[in-house]
PDB file of C-alpha atoms in Angstrom:
ATOM      1  CA  HIS A   1     -18.108   6.610 -26.464  1.00 41.00           C
ATOM      2  CA  TYR A   2     -17.007   8.616 -23.434  1.00 49.00           C
ATOM      3  CA  SER A   3     -16.129  11.651 -25.554  1.00 55.00           C
ATOM      4  CA  ILE A   4     -19.252  11.453 -27.734  1.00 63.00           C
ATOM      5  CA  CYS A   5     -21.512  11.469 -24.656  1.00 66.00           C
ATOM      6  CA  ASP A   6     -19.591  14.414 -23.220  1.00 65.00           C
ATOM      7  CA  LEU A   7     -19.840  16.318 -26.491  1.00 63.00           C
ATOM      8  CA  ILE A   8     -23.607  15.789 -26.562  1.00 68.00           C
ATOM      9  CA  ASP A   9     -23.893  17.082 -22.986  1.00 68.00           C
ATOM     10  CA  LEU A  10     -21.672  20.084 -23.736  1.00 64.00           C
ATOM     11  CA  SER A  11     -23.727  20.884 -26.802  1.00 69.00           C
ATOM     12  CA  SER A  12     -26.902  20.711 -24.707  1.00 71.00           C
ATOM     13  CA  ILE A  13     -25.391  23.040 -22.099  1.00 63.00           C
ATOM     14  CA  ASN A  14     -24.309  25.538 -24.774  1.00 65.00           C
ATOM     15  CA  ASN A  15     -27.841  25.468 -26.200  1.00 65.00           C
ATOM     16  CA  ASP A  16     -29.379  25.875 -22.740  1.00 67.00           C
ATOM     17  CA  SER A  17     -31.258  22.625 -23.265  1.00 66.00           C
ATOM     18  CA  LEU A  18     -29.632  20.465 -20.588  1.00 78.00           C
ATOM     19  CA  GLN A  19     -31.750  20.258 -17.456  1.00 81.00           C
ATOM     20  CA  VAL A  20     -30.522  19.176 -14.044  1.00 85.00           C
ATOM     21  CA  GLN A  21     -32.834  17.631 -11.462  1.00 90.00           C
ATOM     22  CA  ILE A  22     -31.835  19.074  -8.098  1.00 93.00           C
ATOM     23  CA  LYS A  23     -33.065  16.983  -5.195  1.00 92.00           C
ATOM     24  CA  SER A  24     -32.170  15.898  -1.706  1.00 92.00           C
ATOM     25  CA  VAL A  25     -30.235  12.629  -1.892  1.00 91.00           C
ATOM     26  CA  PHE A  26     -28.471  10.432   0.632  1.00 89.00           C
ATOM     27  CA  ALA A  27     -24.758  10.621  -0.072  1.00 89.00           C
ATOM     28  CA  PHE A  28     -23.570   7.113   0.727  1.00 86.00           C
ATOM     29  CA  PRO A  29     -25.510   5.033  -1.839  1.00 87.00           C
ATOM     30  CA  LEU A  30     -24.334   7.413  -4.558  1.00 90.00           C
ATOM     31  CA  LEU A  31     -20.714   7.315  -3.374  1.00 90.00           C
ATOM     32  CA  HIS A  32     -20.839   3.546  -2.998  1.00 87.00           C
ATOM     33  CA  GLU A  33     -21.722   3.189  -6.684  1.00 89.00           C
ATOM     34  CA  VAL A  34     -18.926   5.528  -7.772  1.00 92.00           C
ATOM     35  CA  ILE A  35     -16.308   3.823  -5.599  1.00 91.00           C
ATOM     36  CA  ASP A  36     -17.362   0.368  -6.784  1.00 88.00           C
ATOM     37  CA  LEU A  37     -16.865   1.383 -10.415  1.00 88.00           C
ATOM     38  CA  ILE A  38     -13.439   2.961  -9.976  1.00 91.00           C
ATOM     39  CA  ASN A  39     -12.264   0.245  -7.585  1.00 90.00           C
ATOM     40  CA  PHE A  40     -12.881  -2.359 -10.281  1.00 87.00           C
ATOM     41  CA  LYS A  41     -10.767  -0.396 -12.766  1.00 90.00           C
ATOM     42  CA  ALA A  42      -8.062   0.271 -10.164  1.00 91.00           C
ATOM     43  CA  ARG A  43      -7.612  -3.440  -9.521  1.00 90.00           C
ATOM     44  CA  ILE A  44      -7.245  -4.160 -13.223  1.00 89.00           C
ATOM     45  CA  LYS A  45      -4.421  -1.599 -13.446  1.00 93.00           C
ATOM     46  CA  ASN A  46      -2.862  -2.564 -10.092  1.00 93.00           C
ATOM     47  CA  LEU A  47      -3.602   0.804  -8.498  1.00 94.00           C
ATOM     48  CA  THR A  48      -4.245   1.369  -4.807  1.00 94.00           C
ATOM     49  CA  LEU A  49      -7.565   3.115  -4.140  1.00 93.00           C
ATOM     50  CA  GLU A  50      -7.804   4.936  -0.812  1.00 92.00           C
ATOM     51  CA  CYS A  51     -11.145   6.374   0.316  1.00 90.00           C
ATOM     52  CA  SER A  52     -11.852   8.583   3.321  1.00 88.00           C
ATOM     53  CA  LEU A  53     -15.520   9.156   4.161  1.00 83.00           C
ATOM     54  CA  PRO A  54     -17.118  10.892   7.172  1.00 79.00           C
ATOM     55  CA  ASP A  55     -18.200   8.624  10.007  1.00 68.00           C
ATOM     56  CA  PHE A  56     -21.489  10.558  10.005  1.00 62.00           C
ATOM     57  CA  SER A  57     -22.964   8.489   7.221  1.00 58.00           C
ATOM     58  CA  ASP A  58     -26.609   9.518   6.784  1.00 68.00           C
ATOM     59  CA  PHE A  59     -26.177  13.073   5.513  1.00 83.00           C
ATOM     60  CA  LYS A  60     -27.902  14.370   2.377  1.00 89.00           C
ATOM     61  CA  LEU A  61     -26.711  16.455  -0.563  1.00 92.00           C
ATOM     62  CA  ARG A  62     -28.562  19.021  -2.686  1.00 92.00           C
ATOM     63  CA  CYS A  63     -27.669  17.994  -6.226  1.00 94.00           C
ATOM     64  CA  ASP A  64     -28.565  16.100  -9.361  1.00 94.00           C
ATOM     65  CA  PRO A  65     -27.313  12.636  -8.330  1.00 94.00           C
ATOM     66  CA  GLU A  66     -26.638  11.408 -11.873  1.00 91.00           C
ATOM     67  CA  ARG A  67     -24.666  14.537 -12.754  1.00 91.00           C
ATOM     68  CA  LEU A  68     -22.699  14.388  -9.504  1.00 96.00           C
ATOM     69  CA  LYS A  69     -21.735  10.793 -10.297  1.00 94.00           C
ATOM     70  CA  GLN A  70     -20.722  11.926 -13.777  1.00 91.00           C
ATOM     71  CA  ILE A  71     -18.431  14.622 -12.334  1.00 94.00           C
ATOM     72  CA  LEU A  72     -16.838  12.271  -9.809  1.00 96.00           C
ATOM     73  CA  LEU A  73     -16.269   9.567 -12.409  1.00 93.00           C
ATOM     74  CA  ASN A  74     -14.727  12.081 -14.805  1.00 91.00           C
ATOM     75  CA  LEU A  75     -12.200  13.129 -12.154  1.00 95.00           C
ATOM     76  CA  LEU A  76     -11.517   9.588 -10.953  1.00 95.00           C
ATOM     77  CA  ASN A  77     -11.164   8.258 -14.501  1.00 91.00           C
ATOM     78  CA  ASN A  78      -8.634  10.997 -15.261  1.00 91.00           C
ATOM     79  CA  SER A  79      -6.594   9.927 -12.237  1.00 94.00           C
ATOM     80  CA  TRP A  80      -6.897   6.303 -13.315  1.00 93.00           C
ATOM     81  CA  LYS A  81      -5.744   7.077 -16.848  1.00 91.00           C
ATOM     82  CA  TYR A  82      -2.720   9.199 -15.900  1.00 92.00           C
ATOM     83  CA  THR A  83      -1.481   7.169 -12.912  1.00 95.00           C
ATOM     84  CA  PRO A  84       0.927   4.341 -13.787  1.00 94.00           C
ATOM     85  CA  SER A  85       0.545   0.769 -12.544  1.00 94.00           C
ATOM     86  CA  GLY A  86       1.476   0.476  -8.889  1.00 94.00           C
ATOM     87  CA  GLY A  87       0.375   4.057  -8.197  1.00 95.00           C
ATOM     88  CA  ARG A  88      -2.267   5.458  -5.862  1.00 95.00           C
ATOM     89  CA  ILE A  89      -5.628   7.208  -6.248  1.00 96.00           C
ATOM     90  CA  SER A  90      -7.273   8.856  -3.223  1.00 95.00           C
ATOM     91  CA  PHE A  91     -10.901   9.903  -2.837  1.00 95.00           C
ATOM     92  CA  HIS A  92     -11.736  12.086   0.178  1.00 93.00           C
ATOM     93  CA  LEU A  93     -14.943  13.635   1.456  1.00 93.00           C
ATOM     94  CA  CYS A  94     -15.185  16.099   4.340  1.00 90.00           C
ATOM     95  CA  PHE A  95     -17.470  18.897   5.510  1.00 88.00           C
ATOM     96  CA  ALA A  96     -16.711  22.588   4.892  1.00 86.00           C
ATOM     97  CA  GLU A  97     -18.245  26.050   5.057  1.00 77.00           C
ATOM     98  CA  ASP A  98     -17.946  29.387   3.274  1.00 67.00           C
ATOM     99  CA  SER A  99     -15.552  31.135   5.639  1.00 62.00           C
ATOM    100  CA  ILE A 100     -15.589  34.347   3.596  1.00 58.00           C
ATOM    101  CA  ALA A 101     -19.318  35.013   3.197  1.00 56.00           C
ATOM    102  CA  LYS A 102     -20.127  33.416   6.578  1.00 63.00           C
ATOM    103  CA  SER A 103     -23.092  31.689   4.962  1.00 66.00           C
ATOM    104  CA  PRO A 104     -25.091  29.256   7.121  1.00 71.00           C
ATOM    105  CA  VAL A 105     -25.007  26.796   4.211  1.00 78.00           C
ATOM    106  CA  ARG A 106     -22.706  23.826   4.761  1.00 86.00           C
ATOM    107  CA  PHE A 107     -20.951  21.886   2.027  1.00 91.00           C
ATOM    108  CA  ALA A 108     -19.550  18.475   1.249  1.00 92.00           C
ATOM    109  CA  LYS A 109     -16.034  18.854  -0.139  1.00 94.00           C
ATOM    110  CA  PHE A 110     -14.908  16.161  -2.587  1.00 96.00           C
ATOM    111  CA  THR A 111     -11.209  15.671  -3.341  1.00 97.00           C
ATOM    112  CA  VAL A 112      -9.622  13.326  -5.881  1.00 97.00           C
ATOM    113  CA  GLU A 113      -5.843  12.947  -5.687  1.00 96.00           C
ATOM    114  CA  ASP A 114      -3.245  10.772  -7.400  1.00 96.00           C
ATOM    115  CA  ASN A 115       0.510  10.341  -7.625  1.00 95.00           C
ATOM    116  CA  GLY A 116       0.485  10.107 -11.399  1.00 94.00           C
ATOM    117  CA  GLU A 117       2.039  12.162 -14.167  1.00 92.00           C
ATOM    118  CA  GLY A 118       0.982  15.558 -12.866  1.00 92.00           C
ATOM    119  CA  ILE A 119       0.305  18.656 -14.983  1.00 90.00           C
ATOM    120  CA  ASP A 120       2.608  21.451 -16.143  1.00 89.00           C
ATOM    121  CA  GLN A 121       1.852  24.648 -14.214  1.00 89.00           C
ATOM    122  CA  GLU A 122       1.382  26.674 -17.405  1.00 87.00           C
ATOM    123  CA  ARG A 123      -1.382  24.279 -18.517  1.00 87.00           C
ATOM    124  CA  ILE A 124      -3.484  24.513 -15.355  1.00 87.00           C
ATOM    125  CA  PRO A 125      -5.226  27.871 -16.142  1.00 85.00           C
ATOM    126  CA  SER A 126      -6.495  26.474 -19.476  1.00 83.00           C
ATOM    127  CA  LEU A 127      -7.582  23.025 -18.281  1.00 84.00           C
ATOM    128  CA  PHE A 128     -11.265  23.952 -18.389  1.00 83.00           C
ATOM    129  CA  ASN A 129     -11.038  25.878 -21.665  1.00 76.00           C
ATOM    130  CA  LEU A 130     -12.422  23.868 -24.566  1.00 66.00           C
ATOM    131  CA  TYR A 131     -11.125  26.358 -27.083  1.00 57.00           C
ATOM    132  CA  LYS A 132      -7.506  26.175 -25.975  1.00 57.00           C
ATOM    133  CA  LYS A 133      -5.495  23.969 -28.338  1.00 49.00           C
ATOM    134  CA  SER A 134      -4.665  20.656 -26.676  1.00 51.00           C
ATOM    135  CA  LYS A 135      -2.493  17.694 -27.575  1.00 55.00           C
ATOM    136  CA  PRO A 136      -4.469  14.818 -29.162  1.00 50.00           C
ATOM    137  CA  ASP A 137      -3.976  12.583 -26.110  1.00 54.00           C
ATOM    138  CA  ALA A 138      -5.245  15.340 -23.789  1.00 57.00           C
ATOM    139  CA  ILE A 139      -8.439  16.266 -25.651  1.00 56.00           C
ATOM    140  CA  GLU A 140     -10.580  13.775 -23.708  1.00 59.00           C
ATOM    141  CA  PHE A 141      -9.006  14.978 -20.438  1.00 62.00           C
ATOM    142  CA  VAL A 142      -9.837  18.642 -21.139  1.00 66.00           C
ATOM    143  CA  LEU A 143     -13.277  17.706 -22.474  1.00 76.00           C
ATOM    144  CA  GLY A 144     -14.168  15.828 -19.283  1.00 78.00           C
ATOM    145  CA  LEU A 145     -12.963  18.671 -17.048  1.00 86.00           C
ATOM    146  CA  ALA A 146     -14.766  21.337 -19.075  1.00 84.00           C
ATOM    147  CA  LEU A 147     -18.000  19.366 -18.935  1.00 85.00           C
ATOM    148  CA  SER A 148     -17.628  18.675 -15.208  1.00 90.00           C
ATOM    149  CA  GLN A 149     -17.116  22.357 -14.456  1.00 91.00           C
ATOM    150  CA  ARG A 150     -20.201  23.310 -16.455  1.00 89.00           C
ATOM    151  CA  LEU A 151     -22.348  20.595 -14.876  1.00 90.00           C
ATOM    152  CA  LEU A 152     -21.270  21.734 -11.439  1.00 94.00           C
ATOM    153  CA  LYS A 153     -22.176  25.317 -12.299  1.00 92.00           C
ATOM    154  CA  LEU A 154     -25.685  24.190 -13.284  1.00 90.00           C
ATOM    155  CA  MET A 155     -26.189  22.471  -9.914  1.00 92.00           C
ATOM    156  CA  ILE A 156     -24.813  25.187  -7.627  1.00 91.00           C
ATOM    157  CA  PRO A 157     -26.706  28.316  -6.495  1.00 89.00           C
ATOM    158  CA  LYS A 158     -25.152  31.318  -8.228  1.00 90.00           C
ATOM    159  CA  GLN A 159     -23.822  32.887  -5.018  1.00 88.00           C
ATOM    160  CA  PHE A 160     -21.713  29.772  -4.350  1.00 90.00           C
ATOM    161  CA  GLU A 161     -20.348  29.180  -7.847  1.00 90.00           C
ATOM    162  CA  GLU A 162     -16.881  30.524  -7.071  1.00 91.00           C
ATOM    163  CA  ILE A 163     -16.225  28.583  -3.882  1.00 90.00           C
ATOM    164  CA  CYS A 164     -17.775  25.355  -5.195  1.00 93.00           C
ATOM    165  CA  LYS A 165     -16.117  25.176  -8.615  1.00 94.00           C
ATOM    166  CA  ILE A 166     -13.467  22.572  -9.393  1.00 96.00           C
ATOM    167  CA  LYS A 167     -10.001  23.643  -8.272  1.00 95.00           C
ATOM    168  CA  VAL A 168      -6.685  22.091  -9.253  1.00 95.00           C
ATOM    169  CA  ARG A 169      -3.289  21.612  -7.623  1.00 95.00           C
ATOM    170  CA  SER A 170      -0.610  19.687  -9.468  1.00 94.00           C
ATOM    171  CA  VAL A 171       3.138  19.137  -9.653  1.00 93.00           C
ATOM    172  CA  LYS A 172       4.590  17.651 -12.815  1.00 93.00           C
ATOM    173  CA  GLY A 173       5.892  14.171 -12.098  1.00 92.00           C
ATOM    174  CA  GLN A 174       4.325  14.021  -8.620  1.00 94.00           C
ATOM    175  CA  GLY A 175       0.581  13.962  -9.143  1.00 95.00           C
ATOM    176  CA  SER A 176      -2.579  16.068  -9.077  1.00 95.00           C
ATOM    177  CA  SER A 177      -5.416  17.036  -6.760  1.00 97.00           C
ATOM    178  CA  PHE A 178      -8.904  18.163  -7.841  1.00 96.00           C
ATOM    179  CA  ASN A 179     -11.586  19.329  -5.421  1.00 97.00           C
ATOM    180  CA  PHE A 180     -15.057  20.869  -5.486  1.00 97.00           C
ATOM    181  CA  MET A 181     -18.002  21.338  -3.130  1.00 95.00           C
ATOM    182  CA  ILE A 182     -21.714  20.505  -3.133  1.00 94.00           C
ATOM    183  CA  PRO A 183     -24.255  22.051  -0.710  1.00 91.00           C
ATOM    184  CA  LEU A 184     -25.551  19.818   2.053  1.00 89.00           C
ATOM    185  CA  GLU A 185     -29.241  19.505   2.754  1.00 83.00           C
ATOM    186  CA  SER A 186     -29.986  22.364   5.196  1.00 68.00           C
ATOM    187  CA  SER A 187     -30.734  20.002   8.084  1.00 49.00           C
ATOM    188  CA  ALA A 188     -28.008  17.502   7.227  1.00 46.00           C
ATOM    189  CA  LEU A 189     -25.673  18.435  10.050  1.00 45.00           C
ATOM    190  CA  LEU A 190     -28.256  19.479  12.611  1.00 41.00           C
ATOM    191  CA  GLU A 191     -28.972  15.901  13.616  1.00 42.00           C
ATOM    192  CA  ALA A 192     -25.310  15.058  14.072  1.00 39.00           C
ATOM    193  CA  ASP A 193     -23.450  15.220  17.370  1.00 35.00           C
ATOM    194  CA  SER A 194     -22.786  18.795  18.472  1.00 32.00           C
ATOM    195  CA  ASP A 195     -19.044  18.601  17.795  1.00 34.00           C
ATOM    196  CA  MET A 196     -19.712  17.650  14.169  1.00 34.00           C
ATOM    197  CA  SER A 197     -20.972  21.185  13.473  1.00 32.00           C
ATOM    198  CA  ILE A 198     -17.571  22.711  14.171  1.00 30.00           C
ATOM    199  CA  ILE A 199     -16.589  23.411  10.583  1.00 33.00           C
ATOM    200  CA  PRO A 200     -14.112  23.553   8.950  1.00 33.00           C
ATOM    201  CA  ARG A 201     -12.049  20.885  10.671  1.00 32.00           C
ATOM    202  CA  SER A 202     -11.181  17.277  10.210  1.00 33.00           C
ATOM    203  CA  VAL A 203     -14.038  14.931  11.040  1.00 33.00           C
ATOM    204  CA  PRO A 204     -13.794  11.229  11.893  1.00 36.00           C
ATOM    205  CA  PHE A 205     -13.151   9.185   8.794  1.00 36.00           C
ATOM    206  CA  LEU A 206     -13.652   5.631   7.704  1.00 39.00           C
ATOM    207  CA  GLN A 207     -10.407   4.562   6.076  1.00 40.00           C
ATOM    208  CA  ILE A 208     -11.027   2.167   3.205  1.00 42.00           C
ATOM    209  CA  LYS A 209      -7.714   0.645   2.196  1.00 43.00           C
ATOM    210  CA  GLU A 210      -6.268  -2.683   1.214  1.00 42.00           C
ATOM    211  CA  ASN A 211      -6.368  -5.055   4.187  1.00 39.00           C
ATOM    212  CA  SER A 212      -8.290  -2.440   6.179  1.00 39.00           C
ATOM    213  CA  LEU A 213     -10.286  -5.205   7.872  1.00 37.00           C
ATOM    214  CA  SER A 214      -7.247  -7.128   9.112  1.00 39.00           C
ATOM    215  CA  SER A 215      -7.756  -5.823  12.653  1.00 40.00           C
ATOM    216  CA  TYR A 216     -11.304  -7.178  12.876  1.00 40.00           C
ATOM    217  CA  PRO A 217     -11.790 -10.156  15.236  1.00 43.00           C
ATOM    218  CA  SER A 218     -12.107 -13.610  13.735  1.00 42.00           C
ATOM    219  CA  LEU A 219     -15.230 -15.702  14.177  1.00 39.00           C
ATOM    220  CA  LYS A 220     -13.459 -17.737  16.873  1.00 42.00           C
ATOM    221  CA  GLU A 221     -12.836 -14.560  18.860  1.00 43.00           C
ATOM    222  CA  ILE A 222     -16.501 -13.550  18.849  1.00 40.00           C
ATOM    223  CA  SER A 223     -18.438 -14.972  21.768  1.00 44.00           C
ATOM    224  CA  GLN A 224     -21.886 -16.442  21.314  1.00 49.00           C
ATOM    225  CA  SER A 225     -23.311 -13.781  23.584  1.00 50.00           C
ATOM    226  CA  PRO A 226     -24.612 -10.634  21.807  1.00 54.00           C
ATOM    227  CA  VAL A 227     -23.553  -8.544  24.848  1.00 54.00           C
ATOM    228  CA  ASP A 228     -19.913  -7.951  25.825  1.00 56.00           C
ATOM    229  CA  LYS A 229     -18.495  -7.693  29.372  1.00 60.00           C
ATOM    230  CA  LYS A 230     -19.420  -3.989  29.570  1.00 64.00           C
ATOM    231  CA  GLY A 231     -23.046  -4.685  28.655  1.00 64.00           C
ATOM    232  CA  LYS A 232     -22.649  -3.272  25.169  1.00 70.00           C
ATOM    233  CA  ILE A 233     -24.611  -4.986  22.385  1.00 75.00           C
ATOM    234  CA  ARG A 234     -22.406  -6.625  19.760  1.00 76.00           C
ATOM    235  CA  ALA A 235     -23.268  -7.352  16.137  1.00 81.00           C
ATOM    236  CA  LEU A 236     -21.629  -9.484  13.477  1.00 80.00           C
ATOM    237  CA  ILE A 237     -21.629  -7.915  10.009  1.00 79.00           C
ATOM    238  CA  VAL A 238     -21.330 -10.365   7.138  1.00 79.00           C
ATOM    239  CA  ASP A 239     -20.792  -8.848   3.708  1.00 72.00           C
ATOM    240  CA  ASP A 240     -18.182  -9.450   1.007  1.00 65.00           C
ATOM    241  CA  ASP A 241     -17.945  -5.732   0.224  1.00 63.00           C
ATOM    242  CA  GLN A 242     -15.620  -3.692   2.460  1.00 63.00           C
ATOM    243  CA  ILE A 243     -17.532  -0.455   1.878  1.00 60.00           C
ATOM    244  CA  ASN A 244     -20.803  -2.107   2.942  1.00 64.00           C
ATOM    245  CA  GLN A 245     -19.105  -3.401   6.084  1.00 70.00           C
ATOM    246  CA  LEU A 246     -17.742   0.006   7.011  1.00 68.00           C
ATOM    247  CA  VAL A 247     -21.009   1.837   6.303  1.00 65.00           C
ATOM    248  CA  LEU A 248     -22.993  -0.680   8.411  1.00 72.00           C
ATOM    249  CA  LYS A 249     -20.426  -0.389  11.180  1.00 75.00           C
ATOM    250  CA  SER A 250     -20.907   3.383  11.143  1.00 68.00           C
ATOM    251  CA  TYR A 251     -24.696   3.117  11.329  1.00 68.00           C
ATOM    252  CA  LEU A 252     -24.551   0.640  14.227  1.00 75.00           C
ATOM    253  CA  ALA A 253     -22.066   2.813  16.095  1.00 74.00           C
ATOM    254  CA  LYS A 254     -24.631   5.619  16.164  1.00 67.00           C
ATOM    255  CA  PHE A 255     -26.836   3.323  18.271  1.00 70.00           C
ATOM    256  CA  GLY A 256     -24.027   2.251  20.573  1.00 73.00           C
ATOM    257  CA  ILE A 257     -23.596  -1.142  18.936  1.00 76.00           C
TER     258      ILE A 257
END
C-alpha cells in the first residue's frame, strides 16, 4: 500500500500533474500528529523515540502540510524499519538561515536520526535515484526517499532548493541522519524574544523522552493557592499525552505562568 501510493505520487510528479497547496500553517499541530504516529510504532518495536522541539511553539511554516507530513513520515518510517529493537530514533527541529546567500528568509530545519543499520558510503549518492538498481528489500526505502526529495522540491522556492533539499549522513553499523529545511512564515520569528533571532544557534528545546515528566511535582506538592511565594501564577496541566503537556507548558511560560 505504501509503495503503491508513492508510485502514484511519483507518476503524478513526472507528469507535472501533482499540485501542492502552499499555505501558512502552525507547526506544532502538524508535528504532534507525526510524532503520535511514529511513537505508537516505536513502542510496538521497543524503540526509544527522542524529540527536541523549539520552546518557541507558535511559529508558522510555508508549506503544503499534508506533503510535509508525508516527507517526515517517510524518513521516520525508514528509521523505524532499519533500527533494531532496543534502538533509538531522534527527531529534532531547530531554526536556521542561509548563511551563504545571506537571505532574510528563515528556515525550520528538520533532522531524523537513528542508531540502526546505517548505509554504505558508496550507496549514499544514489539514494534518491529511482533508476539506480537496488536490492529488493531496499526498493521501498529508495522509493520513499526519491518521492520525499521531489515533494520537497515542489514546495520550496527555486532559489532555496539546494540548501533545503534532503541531506544524508550515515555510517554503516552505527546509524543514519537525514535533514532538510522548510521556510518559516516571514513574520514567524519577529514576534519571538529578541535573542531568538540570533540564527544559526541552538535554541531552547523541549526534551520529550521516556520518563521526561518524572521531575514534575506531585499533586500533594502543589498548594491550593494559584500563586506561589514569589507572586507568580501557577497552573496545573492535566493531560495523558506528554507532548500536549509540554506544548501547553511552553505556551503558559510565554505569559509568565
